[in-house]
XYZ file of C-alpha atoms in Angstrom:
325
model
C 26.197 19.244 7.184
C 29.409 17.879 5.698
C 30.049 18.864 2.081
C 32.246 17.416 -0.651
C 34.600 20.366 -0.104
C 35.022 19.339 3.534
C 35.951 15.812 2.438
C 38.465 17.150 -0.104
C 40.072 19.430 2.499
C 40.261 16.594 5.067
C 41.826 14.177 2.559
C 44.171 16.802 1.111
C 42.915 16.335 -2.448
C 40.807 18.250 -4.951
C 37.024 18.224 -5.097
C 37.303 16.610 -8.531
C 39.259 13.710 -7.047
C 36.637 13.157 -4.339
C 33.940 13.231 -7.029
C 35.779 10.591 -9.082
C 36.032 8.314 -6.061
C 32.391 8.707 -5.025
C 31.010 8.371 -8.540
C 33.508 5.688 -9.605
C 34.548 7.638 -12.673
C 38.087 8.049 -13.929
C 41.405 6.824 -12.530
C 42.399 7.521 -8.919
C 45.555 6.095 -7.330
C 44.771 3.442 -4.751
C 46.443 5.353 -1.884
C 44.480 8.482 -2.771
C 41.256 6.502 -3.049
C 41.872 5.061 0.435
C 42.407 8.566 1.876
C 39.176 9.803 0.370
C 37.196 6.788 1.580
C 38.591 7.214 5.097
C 37.662 10.912 5.082
C 34.157 10.108 3.881
C 33.766 7.655 6.735
C 35.293 9.862 9.424
C 33.248 12.908 8.426
C 30.096 10.812 7.947
C 29.637 12.324 4.495
C 26.534 11.288 2.504
C 26.523 12.182 -1.211
C 23.492 14.008 -2.548
C 21.692 11.153 -4.283
C 19.785 13.409 -6.678
C 22.838 15.387 -7.762
C 24.820 12.185 -8.063
C 22.178 10.584 -10.264
C 22.029 13.653 -12.518
C 25.816 13.711 -12.836
C 26.080 10.016 -13.653
C 22.811 10.010 -15.616
C 21.989 6.917 -13.640
C 19.555 7.111 -10.712
C 18.767 4.633 -7.958
C 15.711 6.554 -6.798
C 12.150 5.173 -6.853
C 8.932 7.125 -6.264
C 6.360 5.475 -3.973
C 2.918 7.037 -3.778
C 0.314 5.917 -1.228
C -3.206 7.318 -0.715
C -3.426 7.465 3.091
C -0.494 6.794 5.404
C -2.772 6.949 8.482
C -4.383 3.683 7.349
C -2.200 0.917 8.880
C -2.653 -1.219 5.776
C -0.542 1.026 3.543
C 2.624 1.076 5.703
C 2.620 -2.718 5.361
C 2.704 -2.321 1.581
C 5.436 0.316 1.899
C 7.605 -1.906 4.097
C 7.492 -4.676 1.517
C 8.483 -2.221 -1.216
C 11.292 -0.704 0.849
C 12.815 -4.014 1.953
C 12.984 -5.323 -1.612
C 14.336 -2.057 -2.988
C 17.026 -1.897 -0.313
C 18.226 -5.347 -1.307
C 18.897 -4.057 -4.827
C 20.409 -0.721 -3.818
C 17.425 1.492 -4.621
C 16.110 4.265 -2.384
C 12.582 5.594 -2.044
C 11.054 9.039 -2.335
C 7.704 8.789 -0.598
C 4.475 10.679 -1.247
C 1.135 10.612 0.621
C -1.660 11.811 -1.665
C -4.506 11.895 0.909
C -6.675 10.621 -1.970
C -6.299 14.054 -3.611
C -5.680 14.190 -7.355
C -3.968 17.554 -6.967
C -1.514 16.242 -4.356
C -0.956 13.137 -6.453
C -0.066 15.186 -9.534
C 2.264 17.351 -7.447
C 4.074 14.285 -6.130
C 4.421 12.770 -9.600
C 6.005 16.038 -10.738
C 8.319 15.917 -7.721
C 9.322 12.366 -8.606
C 10.173 13.426 -12.161
C 12.126 16.458 -10.962
C 14.165 14.201 -8.672
C 15.101 11.922 -11.554
C 13.418 8.739 -10.305
C 13.785 5.718 -12.589
C 10.429 4.173 -11.691
C 7.212 4.694 -9.748
C 5.068 2.415 -7.587
C 1.636 3.879 -6.984
C -1.479 2.936 -5.026
C -3.438 5.588 -6.887
C -7.223 5.744 -7.056
C -6.940 6.926 -10.676
C -4.511 4.728 -12.647
C -5.896 5.859 -16.000
C -5.083 9.574 -15.660
C -2.833 11.487 -18.061
C -0.304 11.954 -15.232
C 0.626 8.287 -15.515
C 0.155 7.899 -19.263
C 2.657 10.706 -19.887
C 5.431 9.195 -17.738
C 8.417 7.910 -19.700
C 9.574 5.616 -16.895
C 8.197 2.270 -15.684
C 5.153 2.384 -13.403
C 3.716 -0.450 -11.300
C 0.328 -0.056 -9.655
C 0.104 -1.583 -6.181
C -3.169 -2.712 -4.580
C -4.814 -1.238 -7.654
C -5.867 -2.727 -10.986
C -4.981 -1.358 -14.399
C -6.121 -2.840 -17.693
C -2.953 -1.902 -19.574
C -0.150 -1.287 -17.031
C 1.797 -3.587 -14.691
C -0.033 -4.129 -11.398
C 0.085 -6.172 -8.190
C -3.144 -6.664 -6.267
C -5.062 -9.166 -4.154
C -8.046 -11.215 -5.308
C -10.731 -8.916 -3.920
C -13.636 -10.748 -5.530
C -12.597 -13.994 -3.884
C -12.194 -12.110 -0.606
C -15.783 -10.879 -0.829
C -17.002 -14.396 -1.599
C -15.099 -15.829 1.374
C -16.560 -13.205 3.727
C -20.125 -13.928 2.590
C -19.667 -17.703 2.745
C -18.255 -17.546 6.264
C -21.035 -15.218 7.416
C -23.710 -17.575 6.099
C -22.057 -20.728 7.447
C -21.866 -19.151 10.895
C -25.557 -18.377 11.033
C -26.233 -14.775 9.982
C -29.528 -14.245 8.085
C -29.822 -10.432 7.779
C -26.477 -9.299 6.432
C -25.324 -5.776 5.599
C -22.499 -5.367 3.094
C -20.577 -2.109 3.338
C -19.572 -1.098 -0.161
C -16.190 0.605 -0.423
C -15.417 3.668 -2.563
C -17.011 3.288 -5.978
C -13.959 4.736 -7.761
C -11.596 2.067 -6.384
C -11.704 -1.148 -8.410
C -10.484 -3.569 -5.679
C -13.185 -2.235 -3.324
C -15.849 -2.946 -5.903
C -14.455 -6.394 -6.619
C -14.775 -7.439 -2.962
C -18.287 -5.955 -2.816
C -19.394 -7.783 -5.956
C -17.924 -11.051 -4.706
C -19.928 -10.790 -1.480
C -23.295 -9.979 -3.028
C -22.870 -12.693 -5.693
C -22.715 -15.313 -2.946
C -25.588 -13.764 -0.979
C -27.801 -13.650 -4.058
C -26.924 -17.203 -5.070
C -27.763 -18.449 -1.563
C -31.000 -16.436 -1.356
C -29.864 -14.603 1.799
C -31.551 -11.366 2.875
C -29.005 -8.549 2.640
C -28.670 -4.771 2.571
C -25.890 -2.494 1.377
C -24.438 0.772 2.622
C -21.960 3.032 0.838
C -18.625 4.321 2.150
C -16.540 6.885 0.298
C -13.032 6.113 1.562
C -10.976 3.673 3.634
C -9.907 6.241 6.256
C -10.672 6.753 9.939
C -12.366 10.085 9.290
C -15.967 8.990 8.737
C -15.904 5.387 9.987
C -17.925 6.176 13.128
C -20.623 7.921 11.115
C -20.932 5.028 8.677
C -21.255 2.552 11.558
C -24.036 4.612 13.175
C -25.887 4.969 9.886
C -25.714 1.225 9.290
C -27.545 0.297 12.488
C -29.978 3.220 12.141
C -30.995 2.071 8.671
C -30.885 -1.684 9.320
C -31.355 -2.320 13.056
C -32.074 -6.029 12.484
C -28.638 -6.616 10.946
C -27.023 -9.719 12.424
C -23.960 -9.800 10.184
C -21.743 -7.032 8.776
C -19.215 -7.434 5.967
C -17.181 -4.260 6.337
C -15.290 -2.501 3.540
C -12.041 -2.725 5.517
C -10.713 -3.343 9.035
C -10.908 0.321 10.073
C -14.616 0.503 9.316
C -15.118 -2.918 10.941
C -13.536 -1.567 14.137
C -16.042 1.307 14.168
C -18.880 -1.195 13.663
C -17.712 -3.217 16.686
C -17.718 -0.092 18.850
C -21.144 1.004 17.629
C -22.594 -2.459 18.210
C -21.428 -2.359 21.832
C -22.773 1.177 22.267
C -26.189 -0.141 21.208
C -26.000 -3.034 23.662
C -25.441 -5.701 20.996
C -23.186 -8.639 21.754
C -20.456 -9.560 19.260
C -20.594 -12.176 17.801
C -23.771 -13.509 19.461
C -26.086 -10.741 18.183
C -24.061 -9.497 15.248
C -21.083 -11.002 13.456
C -18.490 -8.740 11.856
C -15.881 -9.482 9.200
C -13.281 -6.927 8.091
C -10.904 -6.797 5.175
C -7.079 -6.351 5.063
C -5.889 -7.886 8.386
C -4.030 -4.824 9.633
C -1.931 -5.405 12.803
C -4.601 -3.744 14.978
C -7.157 -6.422 14.058
C -5.667 -9.096 16.276
C -5.313 -6.679 19.237
C -8.951 -5.636 19.432
C -11.316 -7.031 22.024
C -12.942 -9.020 20.606
C -10.249 -9.689 17.997
C -11.509 -9.051 14.486
C -12.239 -11.848 12.031
C -11.133 -10.586 8.629
C -9.997 -11.322 5.093
C -6.223 -11.153 4.945
C -4.514 -9.463 2.038
C -0.775 -10.305 1.947
C 0.201 -6.633 2.054
C 3.925 -7.045 2.758
C 4.295 -9.703 0.062
C 2.361 -7.508 -2.379
C 4.787 -4.657 -1.733
C 7.784 -6.886 -2.322
C 6.251 -8.286 -5.507
C 5.573 -4.785 -6.849
C 9.148 -3.724 -6.091
C 10.534 -6.840 -7.727
C 8.422 -6.281 -10.834
C 9.516 -2.635 -11.092
C 13.182 -3.602 -10.759
C 12.743 -6.089 -13.593
C 11.109 -3.414 -15.751
C 13.941 -0.957 -15.023
C 16.621 -3.538 -15.790
C 14.825 -4.877 -18.860
C 14.438 -8.398 -17.494
C 10.653 -8.493 -16.984
C 8.821 -11.415 -18.534
C 5.387 -11.425 -20.083
C 3.548 -11.691 -16.748
C 3.193 -8.090 -15.624
C -0.063 -8.418 -13.704
C 0.156 -10.317 -10.431
C -2.965 -11.305 -8.497
C -2.238 -12.596 -4.987
C -4.480 -14.891 -2.909
C -6.508 -13.895 0.139
C -7.655 -15.948 3.117
C -10.241 -15.828 5.903
C -8.751 -15.260 9.353
C -11.035 -16.538 12.104
C -10.953 -14.598 15.335
C -13.611 -13.530 17.856
C -16.128 -11.419 15.908
C -17.558 -14.486 14.172
C -19.194 -17.525 15.763
C -17.499 -20.879 15.897
C -18.618 -23.384 13.290
């Protein structure tokens, strides 16, 4: 790996001169500056961003914490964050918590040690002391906080849309799969769905899921049909679980959507590639990531307005796991 000493030797100058050029501090003659810049380019030298930020007391590093990178929904959020941060010259340090508080705390400590100037987090626990003690701006993404900046989708409206579409398309014995009880957006979409079902007097059941991951999706799908074999409509907690429900329905000889309709939540890229393609509630994940990044940049630069909570709209995406109206 090329070091700053290698650059200095190649350019025929001191290490201090190379440092002044890279960090834009102090006077350097234009000819000397050109030599150093050419050496940096020829040797493909990349300054240590952490050391540079500590030296200049000005960092361009952002911490991004996601709960489960194996869920295709979260990379969509991350891409939105990264694209917006790149436009403003920020770089990301990424952490995957696996929905573990211990890992999450470790990553937050790592962010602090690496001198990040802000954090974007899709934590399951936005109220913990780990976040309250941070002295830098924090934006919660796809999560809701009562007192901190946040960007999230309208989960309650998403639940309502799913229930309305299920009823309009002819399901009478609906099962709603409730997402993790400790995640506010999951509960919002669940509450939205059962509000509509209760108002319309529709027979419904509920099942409980404890995460949004692949790990137990098959088991939850099996348990659903074992408990409620007459189910003719399933509102899943997310697209991953909905995919498992499709597979279990076929294993049991049920036709989708003739015998059972299925609606997911998120609209991950896989949803449109399934057979049948999954009808779902789309959350604008990429746009949410960009909005969170933009809000954090404003907080860092001191230009943020009063609106520090952004709720983004959702929409029903009709595909092949629901009947035609």
